[in-house]
mmCIF file of C-alpha atoms in Angstrom:
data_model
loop_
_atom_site.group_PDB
_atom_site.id
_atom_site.type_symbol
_atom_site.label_atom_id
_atom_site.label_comp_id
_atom_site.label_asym_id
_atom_site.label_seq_id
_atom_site.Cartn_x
_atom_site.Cartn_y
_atom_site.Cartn_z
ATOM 1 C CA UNK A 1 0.000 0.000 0.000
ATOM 2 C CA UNK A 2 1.302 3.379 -0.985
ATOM 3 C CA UNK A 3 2.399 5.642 1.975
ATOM 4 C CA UNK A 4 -0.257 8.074 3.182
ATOM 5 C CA UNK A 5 -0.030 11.441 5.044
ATOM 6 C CA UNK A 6 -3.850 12.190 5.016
ATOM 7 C CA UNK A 7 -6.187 11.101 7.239
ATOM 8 C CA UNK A 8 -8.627 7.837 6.552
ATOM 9 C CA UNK A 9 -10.582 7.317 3.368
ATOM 10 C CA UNK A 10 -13.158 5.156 2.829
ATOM 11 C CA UNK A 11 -13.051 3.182 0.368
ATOM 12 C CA UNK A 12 -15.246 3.266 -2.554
ATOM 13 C CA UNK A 13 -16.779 -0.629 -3.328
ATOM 14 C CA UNK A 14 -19.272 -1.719 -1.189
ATOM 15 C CA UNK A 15 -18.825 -5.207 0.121
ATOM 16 C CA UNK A 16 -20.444 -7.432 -2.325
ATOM 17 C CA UNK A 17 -24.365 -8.619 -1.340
ATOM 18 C CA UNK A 18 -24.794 -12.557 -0.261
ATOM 19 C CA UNK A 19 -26.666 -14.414 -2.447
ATOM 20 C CA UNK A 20 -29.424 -16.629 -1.013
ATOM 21 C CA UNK A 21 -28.974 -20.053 -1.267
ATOM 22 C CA UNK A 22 -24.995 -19.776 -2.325
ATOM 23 C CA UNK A 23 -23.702 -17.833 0.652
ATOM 24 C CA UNK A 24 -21.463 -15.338 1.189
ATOM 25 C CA UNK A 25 -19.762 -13.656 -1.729
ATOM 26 C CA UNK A 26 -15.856 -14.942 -2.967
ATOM 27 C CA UNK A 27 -16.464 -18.766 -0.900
ATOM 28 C CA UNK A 28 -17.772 -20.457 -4.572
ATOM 29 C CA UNK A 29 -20.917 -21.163 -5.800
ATOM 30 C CA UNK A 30 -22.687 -23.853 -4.221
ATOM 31 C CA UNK A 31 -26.503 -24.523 -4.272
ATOM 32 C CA UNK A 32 -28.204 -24.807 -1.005
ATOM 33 C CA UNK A 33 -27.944 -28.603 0.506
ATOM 34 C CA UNK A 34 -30.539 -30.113 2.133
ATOM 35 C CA UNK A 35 -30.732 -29.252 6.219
ATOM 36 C CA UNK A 36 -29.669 -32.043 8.321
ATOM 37 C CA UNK A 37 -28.804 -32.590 11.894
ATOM 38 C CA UNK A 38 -24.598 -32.342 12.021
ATOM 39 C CA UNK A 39 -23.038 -35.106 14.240
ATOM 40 C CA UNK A 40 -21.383 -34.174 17.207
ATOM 41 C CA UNK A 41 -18.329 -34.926 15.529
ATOM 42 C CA UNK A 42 -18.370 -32.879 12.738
ATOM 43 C CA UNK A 43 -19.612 -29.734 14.597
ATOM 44 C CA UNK A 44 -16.280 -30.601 16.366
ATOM 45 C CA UNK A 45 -14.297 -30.356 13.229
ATOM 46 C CA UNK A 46 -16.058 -27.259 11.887
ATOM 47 C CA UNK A 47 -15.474 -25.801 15.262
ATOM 48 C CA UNK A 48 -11.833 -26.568 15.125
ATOM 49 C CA UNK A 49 -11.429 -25.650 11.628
ATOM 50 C CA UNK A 50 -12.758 -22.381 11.794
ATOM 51 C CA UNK A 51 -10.729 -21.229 14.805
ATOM 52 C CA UNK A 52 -7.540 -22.518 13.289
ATOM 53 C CA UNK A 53 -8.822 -20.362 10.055
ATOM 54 C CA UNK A 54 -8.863 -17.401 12.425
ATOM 55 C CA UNK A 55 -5.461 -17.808 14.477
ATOM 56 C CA UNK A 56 -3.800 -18.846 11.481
ATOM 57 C CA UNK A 57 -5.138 -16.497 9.220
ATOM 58 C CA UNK A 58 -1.969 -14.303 7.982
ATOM 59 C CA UNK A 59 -3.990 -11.285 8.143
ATOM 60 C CA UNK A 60 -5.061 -9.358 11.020
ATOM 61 C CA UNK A 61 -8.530 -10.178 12.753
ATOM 62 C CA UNK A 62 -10.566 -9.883 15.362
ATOM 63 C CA UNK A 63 -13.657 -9.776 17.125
ATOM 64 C CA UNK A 64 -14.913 -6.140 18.709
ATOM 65 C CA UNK A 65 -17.500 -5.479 20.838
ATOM 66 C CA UNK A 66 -20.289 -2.471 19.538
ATOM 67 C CA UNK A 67 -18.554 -0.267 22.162
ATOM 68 C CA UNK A 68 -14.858 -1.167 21.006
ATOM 69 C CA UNK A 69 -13.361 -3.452 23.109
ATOM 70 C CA UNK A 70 -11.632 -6.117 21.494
ATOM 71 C CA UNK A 71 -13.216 -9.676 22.296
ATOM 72 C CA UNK A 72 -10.578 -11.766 20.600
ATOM 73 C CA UNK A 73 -8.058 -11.117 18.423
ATOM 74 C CA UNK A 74 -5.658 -13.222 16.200
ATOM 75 C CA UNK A 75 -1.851 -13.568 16.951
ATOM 76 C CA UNK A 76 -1.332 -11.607 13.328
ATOM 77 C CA UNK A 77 -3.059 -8.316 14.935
ATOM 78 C CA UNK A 78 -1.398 -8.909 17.739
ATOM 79 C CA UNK A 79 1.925 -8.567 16.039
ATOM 80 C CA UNK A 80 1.093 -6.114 13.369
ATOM 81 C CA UNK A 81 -0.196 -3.368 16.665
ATOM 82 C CA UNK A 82 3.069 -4.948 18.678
ATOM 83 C CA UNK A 83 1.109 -6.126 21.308
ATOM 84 C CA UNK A 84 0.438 -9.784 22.701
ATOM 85 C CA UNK A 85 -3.407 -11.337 22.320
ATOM 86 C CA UNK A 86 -3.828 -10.681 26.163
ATOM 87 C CA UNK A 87 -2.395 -7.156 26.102
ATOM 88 C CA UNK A 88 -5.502 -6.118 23.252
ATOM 89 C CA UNK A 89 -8.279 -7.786 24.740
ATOM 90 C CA UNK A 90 -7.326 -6.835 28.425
ATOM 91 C CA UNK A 91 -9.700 -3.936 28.351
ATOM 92 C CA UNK A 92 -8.314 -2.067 25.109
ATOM 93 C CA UNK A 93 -10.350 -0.747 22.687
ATOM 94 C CA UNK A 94 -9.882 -0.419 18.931
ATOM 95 C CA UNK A 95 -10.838 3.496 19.871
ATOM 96 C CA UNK A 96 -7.708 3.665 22.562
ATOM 97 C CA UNK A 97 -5.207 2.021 19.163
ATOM 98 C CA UNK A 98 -6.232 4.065 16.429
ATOM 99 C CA UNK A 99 -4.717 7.240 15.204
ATOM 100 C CA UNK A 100 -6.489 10.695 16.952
ATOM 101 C CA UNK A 101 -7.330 11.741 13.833
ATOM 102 C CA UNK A 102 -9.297 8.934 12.305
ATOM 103 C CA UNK A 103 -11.063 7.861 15.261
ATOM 104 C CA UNK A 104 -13.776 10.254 14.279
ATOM 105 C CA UNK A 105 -14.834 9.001 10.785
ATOM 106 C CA UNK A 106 -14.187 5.187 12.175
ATOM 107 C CA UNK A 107 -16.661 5.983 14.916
ATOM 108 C CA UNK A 108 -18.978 7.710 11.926
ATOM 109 C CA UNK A 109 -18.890 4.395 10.152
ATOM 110 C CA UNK A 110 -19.589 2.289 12.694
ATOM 111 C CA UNK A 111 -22.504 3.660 14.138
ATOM 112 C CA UNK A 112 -24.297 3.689 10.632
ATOM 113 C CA UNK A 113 -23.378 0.038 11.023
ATOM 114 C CA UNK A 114 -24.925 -0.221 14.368
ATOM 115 C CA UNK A 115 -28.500 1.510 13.170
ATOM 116 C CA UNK A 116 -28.962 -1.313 9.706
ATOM 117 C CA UNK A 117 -27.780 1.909 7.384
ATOM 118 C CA UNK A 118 -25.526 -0.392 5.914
ATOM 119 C CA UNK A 119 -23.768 -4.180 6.807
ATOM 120 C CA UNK A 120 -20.409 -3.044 6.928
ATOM 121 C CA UNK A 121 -17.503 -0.929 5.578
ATOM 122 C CA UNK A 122 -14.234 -0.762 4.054
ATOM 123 C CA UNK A 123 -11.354 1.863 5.535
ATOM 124 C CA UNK A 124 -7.764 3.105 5.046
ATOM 125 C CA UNK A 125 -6.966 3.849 8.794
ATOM 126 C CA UNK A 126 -3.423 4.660 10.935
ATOM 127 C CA UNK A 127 -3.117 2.894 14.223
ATOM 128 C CA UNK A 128 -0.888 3.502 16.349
ATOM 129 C CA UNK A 129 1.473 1.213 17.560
ATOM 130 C CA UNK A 130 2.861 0.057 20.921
ATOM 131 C CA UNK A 131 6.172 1.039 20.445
ATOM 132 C CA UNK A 132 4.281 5.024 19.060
ATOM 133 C CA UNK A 133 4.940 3.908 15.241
ATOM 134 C CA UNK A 134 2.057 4.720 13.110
ATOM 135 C CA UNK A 135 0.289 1.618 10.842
ATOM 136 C CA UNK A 136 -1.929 2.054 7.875
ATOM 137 C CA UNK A 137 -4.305 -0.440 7.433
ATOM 138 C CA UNK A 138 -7.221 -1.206 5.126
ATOM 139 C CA UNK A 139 -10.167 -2.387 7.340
ATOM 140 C CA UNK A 140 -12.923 -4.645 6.677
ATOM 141 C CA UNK A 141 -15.893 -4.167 9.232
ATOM 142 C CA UNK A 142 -19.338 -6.291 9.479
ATOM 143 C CA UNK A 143 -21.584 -6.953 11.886
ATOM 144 C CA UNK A 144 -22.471 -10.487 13.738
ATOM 145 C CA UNK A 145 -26.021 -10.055 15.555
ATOM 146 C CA UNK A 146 -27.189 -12.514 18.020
ATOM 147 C CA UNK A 147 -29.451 -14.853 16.439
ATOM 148 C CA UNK A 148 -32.557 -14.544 19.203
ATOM 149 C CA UNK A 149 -33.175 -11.262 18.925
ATOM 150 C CA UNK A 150 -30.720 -10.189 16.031
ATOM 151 C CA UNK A 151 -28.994 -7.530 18.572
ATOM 152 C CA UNK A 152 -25.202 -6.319 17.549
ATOM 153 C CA UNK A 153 -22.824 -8.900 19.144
ATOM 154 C CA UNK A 154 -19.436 -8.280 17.360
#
């Protein structure tokens, strides 16, 4: 990514729509199976599977609660803000690591998310680092809601 010296942009393509019956967008065509009951031992797999996807994933994730504090976040994060895991989610908040000047139009962005204006967003952003060193990074947000009552979760 080019260097920057302006503040953050967001970007201009929306994140693509999922399409019923094939699911989310980029994952491959599929048509919709048949429901069935999964066996205990392959919601263990899937389990296992997708939280290897996430701690191994060589880009930086995580979840964050609606207010800002970081839930869980992936040893790649971690590493890219200098911090350890525990350090982030120890009552940080994604508010407390990002640069002064884009907290505003991150905060902007969010709460659309948070009132259904719009499922997520796409951002060029500075954190700042541990060690005071200033990252750029393109983030990717979307919301999880609970599925009782389809309130924000992360």
């Amino acid at each position: 990514m080019p260097h920057r010296s302006e503040g953050p942009e967001e970007l201009s393509r929306p994140l693509p729509p999922e399409t019923p019956g094939l699911g989310p967008p980029g994952l491959g065509a599929r048509p919709a199976a048949p429901p069935r009951a999964p066996t205990p031992e392959v919601l263990a797999e899937e389990r296992a599977r997708l939280a290897a996807s996430f701690e191994l994933a060589p880009v930086g994730m995580a979840h964050v609660a609606p207010t800002g504090e970081w839930l869980r976040v992936n040893p790649r994060l971690a590493e890219l803000l200098g911090y350890t895991p525990e350090e982030l989610v120890a009552g940080r908040r994604w508010q407390d690591l990002t640069h002064p000047d884009d907290v505003g139009a991150d905060e902007a962005l969010v709460a659309s998310v948070l009132r259904g204006e719009r499922d997520g967003y796409a951002l060029r952003k500075r954190y700042v680092r541990k060690d005071g060193g200033v990252l750029w990074a393109e983030l990717r947000v979307s919301l999880v809601r609970t599925p009782e009552a389809g309130a924000p979760f992360y």
